Each structure stands twice: as C-alpha cells, then as structure tokens.
Amino acid sequence: MKIILAFFLLLILCNTAYSHVSKEQKKSNRPNIVIIYLDDLGYGDVSAYGATALKTPHIDLLAKNGIRFTNGRSTSSTCTPSRYAMLTGMYPWRNKEAKILPGDAPLLIDTQQQTLPKILKQADYHTGIVGKWHLGLGKGKIDWNKHIRPGPNEVGFDYSFIMAATQDRVPTVLIENGNVVGLEADDPIEVDYTKNFEGEPTGLNNPELMRIKYHHGHNNSITNGIPRIGFMKGGTKAKWIDEDLADVFLNKAQEYVRQHKNKPFFLYYAMHQPHVPRTPHKRFEGMSGLGPRGDVILEADWCIGEFMKTLEEEGLIENTLIIFSSDNGPVLNDGYYDDAVERLGDHKPWGPFRGGKTSLYEAGTRVPFIVQWKQTIKPGVSDALICQMDLMTSLGKMLNITHEQTDSQNILNALLGKSEKGRNELILESLTKTALLQGDWVMIPPYDGPAVTKTTNIERGNSPEYQLYNIKNDIGQQNNLAKTHPDILKKMIDRHRALVGDPKNVKE
Ligand code: NG6
Ligand code: CA
C-alpha cells in the first residue's frame, strides 16, 4: 500500500514539474505583443533613421535593442487603408470602402472577417487598443449617445479606448468600449458631415474663435478653439483637450499593461502624433525648434520612453515583442497654419526618399519599422522587405494559429532577424491608385491627376508615362528607366495587372 502511495506521489510530483516546464516554455513562445503605431511619422523623422535636427532617444533605444528595418512598409500612403491592412491582412484596394473615412463612417471591417486581434485571442491573448481607430463605427447613422457598436470590440479587441477617426475630425470625444467618455445625458452629441447645426460656430464663419487657423479644409465645427472637418453639437463635457491627449492615451496604455500583465496581452497603442492638428502639451512646446510638428514628435518619443518604463517596472521588458511603425509617410502642411514648412530648416521627414503622405513614391509607404523582443531577437539592421499587413500571418505562425489565406505573408523569420528574406513583392497604394514593388524595382502605371498636390506640396506619383525606378541604385527615384528597361517594365506591368486588374479602372 505504502509503495503504491509513494508511486502516486512521485507521479503527481513529476507531473507538476513537467507542467511547470511546459508552462514556462509556452510563456517564452508567447511574448506580450505591443504595436506602437504613429500617425504620419516619416522615415526621416527618427534619429535612428538619420534625423539630426530631431533627437528621438526612446525610439532609438528600441532600434538599439531590436532590429531596425530599412525596407519596412505600410500598404498605403494614407491612414485608414494601412490600418485596415494591418488588422485584417487584406490589401485595402480589395475593399472599395477602404479609403480615408469621415468620423461618422460605418465600421469598415466585417465582424466575420479574421483579424490580427482575433487570431491572438485564439492563442489566449487578452487584446486591447488605445488611441486612434479610424476604421469606422456602427452600421450606419451612429447615435453617439448610446452604446456604439459594432466597433473595435466586435472585431477582436477585448478592450478599447479610442478616438473615432482623427484629431481633425469630429466628434472630438473619446470612446471606451463603445461608450463616449464623460458624456452627460442633458447634453447629447450630434454629428453631421454634410451640414452645420443651426447657431453653431464654424471656422468659416467665426474665425475669431479659432486659436489655430486652418490653411485648407478644416473649416467646419470649432472645438477647443480648433476648426475641424465635420459638424458637431453638444457633448461639451466629453470633448477632449487636444494638448492632454498624449498623456491620456499614455496613461491608458500603461494601465492596460498593469492590468493584464499576468497573461499574454496584445496592445495596439495607436498614437495620434504627428498628425494635424499638432498640439503638444505645454511641457513640449518649443522644444524641437521645428514648431509644433517637431514638438509632438518629441512628445511621442517621451511617451514611448514612459511606456517602456512601465514594461520594465512590471518585469515585462524581456518577454514583450514591440513593433514600432507609422501608418504612412510624412506631410508638412496638412491643413493648418502650424509653421511645419516655415520652421523645417534642414530637417527631412521623408529621409532620402521621394514623395510623402498620399504618394506612390517611396516616402509614402516606406516607414520606420523597428522590432524589439529582448529575450529572443538579436539586435541589428535588416533590409528585408516586410509589410505591416504581414503581422497577422507571421504572429499567427509564431503562435501556431492557422487561418484562411489572405494577402498577409509569413515573414516571421525576417521579423525575428533570423533571415534577411522578407517578401518578394508588394502592391503600394495611394488613394486607391497602385504601383508594384518587386525586389529592387518599382513600377508606377500612368495615372491622371496632378503631379503635385498643391495644398500639401507633395509629389503624388501621377504621370502620363509609365515610371520604372531601381530603388537600390536610385533611392530618390530620380531616373525613370521605363524606356531603357522595356523587359522589366513589361514583366512588371503584367504582374501588376494580374494582381490588381486594369489600373485605368481605379477611381479616386
Ligand atoms: C485629408 C485631410 C488631412 C488629413 C487626411 C487624413 C483635408 C484638406 N485634408 O482629407 O488633413 O486629415 O485627410 O489623414 O481635409 S490620415 O493620416 O488619417 O490618412
Ligand atoms: Ca496617417
């Protein structure tokens, strides 16, 4: 009897020891995952990527401890499509609604669609988003005074604390798990993108109420002294104070980490800088010498440092996979007078590349892209072509979660620095127009439209001619080789057509 008892005891002991080991192993294979995603930050805005006029020590530290990708991409040179691709693994040009959305647009992601957070949930992650959403909410006309759904919580996020669209679009309120924060029952919110509410001031009619002036667009409702896109009424107490947004999002992101530290979590920390209107907190005002655009980049860098401190304090720094990137390339004048052009000096937000936000040229989609996972990744620099859209399949692969095939490719080895090989090709998108990147070559089909957008002064990539660039030898895309390399051109035209269809059918 004693022997049998001893045998069972041994069995139980062995079992506990075994399950302990396997739990540990599981743990190291399942890092916490954080995507720190900036809005309109350019490749050249980060000192780790060559900026000298701006110093971004906290982002640089990520690069020092991780892999700095030189050919990391968003799918698109604007916000909504890039975010759509990152969260769904689908090229945005497959969905004709995936364009810059107004603040009252319906949810762009189908609630049945697979998404990055849903895949991580299958691997038993807790999932959260803090910051900019810009992927639509609800199913049609939104009643902002009721629970708003579907939204992030219906496409895979267990927790959400978001701005609906952008800082320059109404409603200028924050939404936590589908409910407007600080809303008072006797001051309901109304939003309209076609007409103003009677008696409400606008940038157009009441310039005296503006403390930041619009340059183009942005002349509808004025909230917090800043004219916006769209009309809004009510919700006075719920309106955000622009200068506090960085701290509010940071605090929520830190709180999220502290609350979920005992189980693997995925946090999508979607920061709002340096998108317009650029409203640094007083602590950062004037700090960069480049005006508010530079100041908010320094503010964002500081927030990242504070966020990293929280990971340290909670003992999570080693086993957290941090992905840092931006949704599209940079823009200077994006509709407000904020000295971004006037105070630029020698700073080059686009780095060595041509174009910027809304551009088919390199600076549109070639963005800062850093991956840190101290416990696993050996620091370095990688030239592998990787795209934010690939995170879904690559992270799914890491966690052994399979899913239906999408446009998202498995580039896990490149992401973890085990290989210099990423994708072979990528379709680049600018406001529904597309180009093909293949190896060292970019082919841009002929497109109607201005070569330069007058208001933002950005080269779009439109030309009556085919354009073909070798981005290895000609990083600034100055020499169009379409005429001298007809074979490559033909091959790329055919491939582009096979993937996207006839580019002439694409409407803006
Ligand atoms: C444009 C806005 C621009 C910015 C952009 C969206 C005007 C004239 N311009 O329509 O200011 O809000 O949309 O930026 O209204 S994004 O990063 O979210 O794609
Ligand atoms: Ca953006």
XYZ file of C-alpha atoms and ligand atoms in Angstrom:
528
model
C 0.000 0.000 0.000
C 2.803 2.358 1.020
C 4.626 1.604 -2.216
C 1.540 2.363 -4.279
C 1.051 5.646 -2.408
C 4.690 6.594 -2.942
C 4.331 5.770 -6.627
C 1.319 8.062 -6.956
C 3.058 10.823 -5.065
C 6.003 10.565 -7.432
C 3.645 10.656 -10.385
C 1.978 13.808 -9.104
C 5.346 15.441 -8.444
C 6.648 14.571 -11.893
C 3.513 15.863 -13.434
C 3.706 19.216 -11.656
C 7.350 19.589 -12.595
C 6.531 18.747 -16.198
C 3.604 21.105 -16.451
C 5.748 23.805 -14.853
C 8.375 23.421 -17.553
C 5.849 23.349 -20.329
C 4.158 26.446 -18.942
C 7.495 28.262 -18.900
C 8.227 27.140 -22.420
C 4.822 28.216 -23.524
C 5.395 31.544 -21.864
C 8.593 32.274 -23.748
C 6.909 31.364 -27.018
C 4.060 33.643 -26.222
C 5.509 37.087 -25.641
C 3.285 40.028 -24.906
C 2.864 41.908 -28.153
C 2.693 45.684 -28.437
C 2.304 47.628 -31.661
C 3.307 51.247 -31.203
C 1.880 52.921 -34.267
C 2.424 56.555 -35.074
C 0.343 58.671 -37.396
C 2.128 60.352 -40.346
C 5.609 59.876 -38.902
C 8.200 59.881 -41.673
C 11.213 57.615 -42.150
C 13.448 60.648 -41.698
C 11.730 61.904 -38.531
C 13.587 59.459 -36.296
C 17.221 59.927 -35.331
C 17.846 56.178 -35.581
C 16.870 56.600 -39.249
C 19.190 59.520 -39.810
C 17.351 62.584 -38.495
C 19.765 65.092 -36.994
C 17.525 68.103 -36.364
C 15.274 65.937 -34.189
C 16.513 63.586 -31.486
C 14.262 60.656 -30.619
C 16.223 58.813 -27.900
C 13.453 56.467 -26.836
C 12.641 55.266 -30.323
C 16.377 54.980 -30.949
C 16.677 52.732 -27.916
C 14.095 50.391 -29.420
C 16.262 50.293 -32.537
C 19.408 49.696 -30.500
C 17.835 46.773 -28.655
C 15.977 45.410 -31.656
C 16.001 45.234 -35.432
C 15.764 48.385 -37.451
C 14.187 47.604 -40.791
C 15.187 49.816 -43.695
C 12.509 48.492 -46.033
C 9.506 48.247 -43.695
C 6.211 49.219 -45.266
C 2.663 50.238 -44.691
C 0.427 49.085 -47.537
C -0.742 52.593 -48.256
C 0.285 56.193 -48.031
C -2.807 57.132 -46.005
C -4.201 56.092 -42.680
C -7.407 54.060 -42.949
C -6.162 51.694 -45.669
C -2.881 50.997 -43.872
C -4.669 50.266 -40.606
C -7.230 48.110 -42.373
C -4.453 46.033 -43.934
C -2.540 45.671 -40.699
C -5.574 44.474 -38.766
C -7.161 42.253 -41.437
C -4.226 41.022 -43.524
C -6.085 42.129 -46.657
C -4.900 44.582 -49.269
C -7.115 47.651 -48.825
C -7.677 48.117 -52.553
C -9.748 44.917 -52.487
C -12.316 46.821 -50.435
C -13.536 49.930 -52.208
C -14.664 51.468 -48.921
C -11.128 51.326 -47.504
C -10.279 54.981 -48.024
C -9.772 57.906 -45.617
C -13.007 57.773 -43.615
C -15.084 60.587 -42.165
C -15.672 60.454 -38.405
C -19.188 59.037 -38.771
C -18.404 56.242 -41.268
C -19.691 52.722 -40.585
C -17.291 50.019 -39.439
C -15.048 49.045 -42.342
C -14.053 45.614 -41.060
C -16.653 42.872 -41.387
C -17.329 41.388 -37.950
C -17.000 37.934 -39.567
C -13.592 38.767 -41.018
C -10.473 37.335 -39.458
C -8.300 39.930 -37.786
C -4.956 40.145 -36.056
C -6.511 40.553 -32.586
C -8.913 37.653 -33.216
C -6.000 35.413 -34.113
C -4.151 36.441 -30.970
C -7.289 35.758 -28.953
C -7.274 32.219 -30.303
C -3.819 31.935 -28.756
C -5.407 33.038 -25.479
C -4.171 36.618 -25.538
C -6.029 39.499 -23.970
C -6.323 42.184 -26.632
C -6.592 45.952 -26.321
C -6.437 49.115 -28.396
C -5.642 52.568 -27.085
C -5.563 55.570 -29.420
C -6.584 56.282 -32.970
C -9.077 53.945 -34.630
C -10.166 55.495 -37.974
C -11.802 52.306 -39.235
C -15.422 53.349 -38.803
C -18.021 52.546 -36.162
C -21.577 51.218 -36.184
C -23.646 50.210 -39.163
C -24.990 53.463 -40.483
C -26.201 56.526 -38.683
C -24.441 56.453 -35.313
C -26.233 57.515 -32.152
C -23.238 58.753 -30.152
C -25.360 58.865 -27.012
C -25.958 55.133 -26.884
C -23.623 52.177 -26.810
C -21.805 52.364 -30.158
C -21.367 49.070 -31.916
C -20.010 47.291 -33.870
C -16.525 48.711 -33.362
C -13.129 47.503 -32.164
C -14.713 45.263 -29.523
C -16.639 43.400 -32.213
C -13.607 42.699 -34.422
C -11.311 41.213 -31.810
C -10.393 43.746 -29.136
C -11.370 42.849 -25.573
C -10.730 46.424 -24.526
C -10.863 49.671 -26.482
C -10.185 53.303 -25.676
C -10.228 55.252 -28.915
C -10.745 58.393 -30.873
C -13.182 57.510 -33.638
C -11.225 58.929 -36.562
C -8.567 61.659 -36.411
C -7.899 64.739 -34.278
C -9.070 66.926 -37.133
C -12.441 65.154 -37.493
C -15.491 65.360 -35.262
C -16.677 64.073 -32.866
C -13.740 65.163 -30.711
C -14.552 62.754 -27.909
C -13.033 59.520 -26.621
C -14.866 56.223 -26.632
C -14.212 53.445 -24.128
C -15.617 50.032 -25.008
C -18.296 51.636 -27.154
C -19.330 54.439 -24.774
C -18.404 58.106 -25.080
C -16.340 59.022 -22.021
C -17.744 61.843 -19.878
C -20.981 62.223 -21.833
C -23.811 63.952 -19.964
C -27.397 62.924 -20.594
C -28.645 66.517 -20.880
C -26.037 67.488 -23.484
C -26.326 64.865 -26.214
C -23.856 64.697 -29.100
C -24.952 65.198 -32.677
C -22.670 64.778 -35.658
C -23.205 65.596 -39.306
C -20.715 65.626 -42.161
C -22.967 67.421 -44.658
C -24.484 70.402 -42.875
C -23.970 72.512 -39.781
C -26.316 72.632 -36.789
C -28.119 75.928 -36.538
C -26.326 78.543 -34.476
C -23.124 76.507 -34.065
C -19.885 78.356 -34.856
C -17.640 77.220 -37.708
C -14.126 78.051 -38.787
C -15.541 79.586 -41.937
C -17.959 81.979 -40.202
C -16.290 82.568 -36.844
C -12.555 82.926 -37.426
C -12.347 84.971 -34.209
C -12.979 81.773 -32.200
C -10.000 79.924 -33.648
C -6.743 79.702 -31.734
C -5.245 77.516 -34.503
C -6.110 78.622 -38.014
C -6.965 76.391 -40.925
C -4.986 76.655 -44.144
C -7.173 74.415 -46.306
C -10.178 72.242 -45.479
C -10.827 72.075 -41.719
C -13.271 74.984 -41.634
C -16.300 73.262 -40.060
C -17.066 72.993 -36.312
C -14.684 74.632 -33.876
C -13.948 72.594 -30.783
C -11.377 73.619 -28.187
C -10.540 76.626 -30.386
C -9.563 74.407 -33.330
C -11.620 74.180 -36.519
C -12.221 70.589 -37.680
C -13.677 68.524 -40.503
C -17.388 67.815 -39.918
C -20.070 69.391 -37.766
C -20.732 68.596 -34.156
C -23.118 69.797 -31.489
C -23.339 69.049 -27.762
C -21.138 66.743 -25.693
C -19.358 69.759 -24.191
C -18.016 67.954 -21.121
C -16.970 64.935 -23.160
C -14.770 66.830 -25.605
C -11.094 66.082 -25.379
C -8.463 68.715 -24.719
C -6.015 68.247 -27.561
C -2.952 69.127 -25.505
C -3.804 66.378 -22.999
C -4.369 63.560 -25.490
C -0.798 62.257 -25.345
C -0.954 61.867 -21.565
C -4.469 60.426 -21.639
C -3.506 57.732 -24.160
C -0.209 57.021 -22.400
C -1.943 56.570 -19.042
C -4.490 54.203 -20.576
C -1.776 52.188 -22.311
C 0.170 51.902 -19.044
C -2.966 50.998 -17.129
C -3.761 48.323 -19.701
C -0.318 46.757 -19.261
C -0.568 46.782 -15.458
C -3.999 45.216 -15.537
C -3.149 42.443 -17.952
C 0.423 41.623 -17.060
C -0.377 38.167 -15.704
C -1.474 36.734 -19.007
C -0.107 37.314 -22.526
C -1.588 40.504 -23.914
C -1.675 42.317 -27.208
C -1.808 46.083 -27.068
C -2.257 48.209 -30.150
C -1.025 51.607 -28.937
C -2.108 53.833 -31.813
C -0.590 57.218 -31.069
C -2.006 60.368 -32.642
C 1.240 62.240 -33.354
C 2.343 63.939 -35.585
C -0.996 64.117 -37.429
C -2.730 67.514 -37.584
C -3.754 69.470 -35.590
C -0.395 69.306 -33.841
C -0.973 70.286 -30.252
C 1.951 69.453 -27.973
C 1.433 69.595 -24.244
C 2.977 72.738 -22.692
C 5.898 70.611 -21.479
C 6.971 70.075 -25.087
C 6.070 73.441 -26.599
C 9.004 74.958 -28.432
C 11.261 72.058 -27.513
C 12.222 70.971 -31.029
C 12.812 74.350 -32.607
C 10.881 72.999 -35.610
C 7.451 74.168 -34.489
C 4.558 72.024 -33.275
C 5.237 69.175 -35.721
C 8.687 68.639 -34.244
C 7.400 69.202 -30.718
C 4.751 66.491 -30.957
C 7.319 64.032 -32.298
C 9.410 64.713 -29.185
C 6.258 64.330 -27.098
C 5.543 60.958 -28.745
C 9.126 59.865 -28.177
C 8.816 60.771 -24.484
C 5.545 58.818 -24.232
C 7.282 55.778 -25.695
C 10.020 56.129 -23.071
C 7.423 56.295 -20.282
C 5.572 53.327 -21.718
C 8.796 51.311 -21.848
C 9.443 52.223 -18.215
C 6.146 50.631 -17.314
C 7.130 47.426 -19.097
C 10.414 47.498 -17.122
C 8.719 48.146 -13.798
C 6.326 45.290 -14.356
C 9.134 42.926 -15.297
C 7.799 42.541 -18.833
C 10.550 44.126 -20.863
C 12.365 40.882 -21.758
C 9.369 38.975 -22.981
C 7.452 41.665 -24.825
C 7.625 41.837 -28.589
C 7.387 45.503 -29.511
C 6.688 46.589 -33.051
C 7.148 50.252 -33.792
C 5.938 51.812 -37.051
C 3.892 54.534 -38.747
C 0.748 54.334 -40.879
C 2.047 56.421 -43.759
C 4.727 58.872 -44.761
C 5.094 62.464 -43.634
C 3.303 65.660 -44.589
C 4.143 69.191 -43.540
C 1.196 71.442 -44.317
C -1.823 69.175 -43.852
C -4.381 71.914 -43.480
C -3.454 74.174 -40.544
C -1.055 77.077 -40.138
C 1.437 75.488 -37.770
C 4.833 76.525 -39.128
C 5.715 72.978 -40.191
C 7.000 74.294 -43.514
C 8.391 77.575 -42.266
C 10.416 76.100 -39.398
C 11.615 72.957 -41.165
C 15.177 74.097 -41.762
C 17.338 71.172 -42.916
C 15.089 68.501 -41.435
C 13.931 65.899 -43.987
C 10.911 63.982 -42.644
C 10.888 61.855 -45.834
C 14.509 60.789 -45.327
C 16.314 60.014 -48.585
C 13.061 59.220 -50.390
C 10.789 61.000 -52.854
C 7.188 61.962 -52.030
C 5.358 61.703 -48.711
C 1.881 61.031 -47.382
C -0.591 60.288 -50.242
C 2.305 59.497 -52.565
C 3.066 56.418 -54.661
C 6.746 57.280 -54.367
C 8.847 55.673 -51.688
C 8.232 58.126 -48.852
C 4.517 57.285 -48.970
C 4.819 53.739 -47.636
C 8.437 53.279 -46.568
C 8.169 53.986 -42.881
C 10.163 53.494 -39.695
C 9.762 49.856 -38.658
C 11.507 48.533 -35.553
C 11.015 45.214 -33.800
C 12.318 44.570 -30.309
C 11.994 41.377 -28.254
C 14.889 41.419 -25.853
C 14.628 37.812 -24.812
C 14.727 36.464 -28.352
C 15.846 38.923 -31.000
C 19.461 39.755 -31.670
C 19.765 43.482 -32.366
C 20.740 44.593 -35.850
C 19.635 46.204 -39.079
C 17.662 44.388 -41.765
C 16.961 45.303 -45.378
C 14.263 42.640 -45.739
C 11.059 43.843 -47.389
C 8.327 43.494 -44.786
C 4.847 44.961 -44.575
C 2.584 45.699 -41.622
C -0.060 43.584 -43.352
C 2.193 40.553 -42.747
C 1.980 40.798 -38.972
C -1.256 38.810 -38.872
C 0.097 35.694 -40.552
C 3.596 35.980 -39.090
C 2.449 36.365 -35.494
C -0.194 33.689 -36.086
C 2.588 31.403 -37.290
C 4.664 32.166 -34.205
C 1.724 31.125 -32.034
C 0.728 28.151 -34.185
C -2.606 29.636 -35.113
C -3.513 28.923 -38.694
C -6.078 30.922 -40.587
C -7.541 31.249 -44.044
C -5.099 32.635 -46.518
C -5.129 36.385 -47.023
C -2.651 38.868 -48.510
C -0.691 38.641 -45.263
C 2.507 36.635 -45.739
C 4.589 34.716 -43.250
C 7.725 36.822 -42.807
C 8.311 35.684 -39.224
C 11.958 34.797 -39.783
C 12.698 38.245 -41.141
C 10.740 39.830 -38.303
C 12.789 37.953 -35.718
C 16.052 38.638 -37.522
C 16.641 35.010 -38.456
C 16.589 35.777 -42.143
C 17.172 38.730 -44.456
C 14.459 37.419 -46.704
C 11.059 39.031 -46.461
C 8.534 39.443 -49.247
C 9.373 39.372 -52.929
C 6.831 41.956 -53.901
C 4.231 44.338 -52.578
C 1.483 46.424 -54.115
C 1.839 50.024 -52.950
C -1.276 52.139 -52.652
C -2.018 55.842 -52.706
C -5.651 56.961 -52.545
C -6.781 53.850 -54.484
C -4.042 54.125 -57.117
C -1.494 51.344 -57.018
C 2.089 50.587 -58.021
C 4.172 47.421 -57.894
C 7.311 46.969 -55.838
C 9.294 43.905 -56.819
C 12.791 43.360 -55.457
C 14.795 46.469 -56.305
C 12.219 47.783 -58.752
C 9.142 49.973 -58.529
C 6.739 50.320 -61.442
C 4.111 53.060 -61.380
C 1.465 52.911 -64.123
C 0.373 56.129 -65.822
C -2.277 57.971 -63.814
C -4.323 61.115 -64.325
C -4.213 63.795 -61.710
C -1.802 66.445 -60.570
C 1.867 65.507 -60.254
C 1.972 67.576 -57.069
C -0.901 68.203 -54.662
C -0.886 71.996 -54.417
C -2.082 72.313 -50.833
C 0.343 69.828 -49.272
C 3.069 70.284 -51.883
C 3.567 66.508 -52.138
C 4.500 64.653 -55.311
C 1.809 62.061 -55.798
C 3.395 59.837 -58.440
C 0.877 60.748 -61.157
C 2.335 60.930 -64.646
C 1.049 60.308 -68.177
C 4.026 57.951 -68.647
C 4.956 54.635 -67.127
C 7.561 55.067 -64.405
C 10.171 52.473 -63.505
C 12.775 53.016 -60.816
C 15.589 50.939 -59.441
C 15.329 51.832 -55.771
C 18.605 50.166 -54.906
C 20.738 52.358 -57.153
C 18.392 55.324 -57.204
C 16.867 55.605 -53.762
C 15.432 59.055 -54.533
C 13.617 57.820 -57.680
C 15.098 60.433 -59.978
C 15.808 58.281 -63.055
C 12.833 56.821 -64.844
C 14.157 53.659 -66.537
C 10.898 52.707 -68.272
C 12.329 53.434 -71.725
C 15.727 51.844 -71.173
C 14.450 48.651 -69.472
C 11.413 47.600 -71.526
C 11.651 43.920 -70.483
C 11.464 44.632 -66.783
C 8.746 47.188 -67.432
C 6.637 44.716 -69.401
C 7.062 41.984 -66.817
C 6.019 44.339 -64.045
C 3.051 45.761 -65.943
C 1.791 42.208 -66.486
C 2.321 41.239 -62.875
C 0.637 44.407 -61.597
C -2.313 43.760 -63.878
C -2.531 40.137 -62.758
C -2.678 41.218 -59.118
C -4.778 44.374 -59.263
C -6.515 44.461 -62.628
C -6.588 47.326 -65.075
C -5.177 50.398 -63.318
C -7.293 52.651 -65.539
C -10.399 51.400 -63.785
C -9.227 52.775 -60.481
C -11.220 55.833 -59.464
C -10.267 58.386 -56.861
C -7.375 64.699 -45.512
C -7.226 65.945 -44.665
C -5.924 65.825 -43.891
C -5.907 64.531 -43.096
C -6.158 63.362 -44.015
C -6.260 62.057 -43.294
C -8.179 67.969 -45.697
C -7.968 69.096 -46.650
N -7.147 67.130 -45.522
O -8.602 64.741 -46.168
O -5.777 66.931 -43.046
O -6.883 64.565 -42.093
O -7.365 63.539 -44.709
O -5.055 61.701 -42.782
O -9.243 67.842 -45.128
S -4.833 60.227 -42.395
O -3.472 60.141 -41.876
O -5.810 59.910 -41.361
O -4.995 59.427 -43.596
Ca -1.834 58.806 -41.054
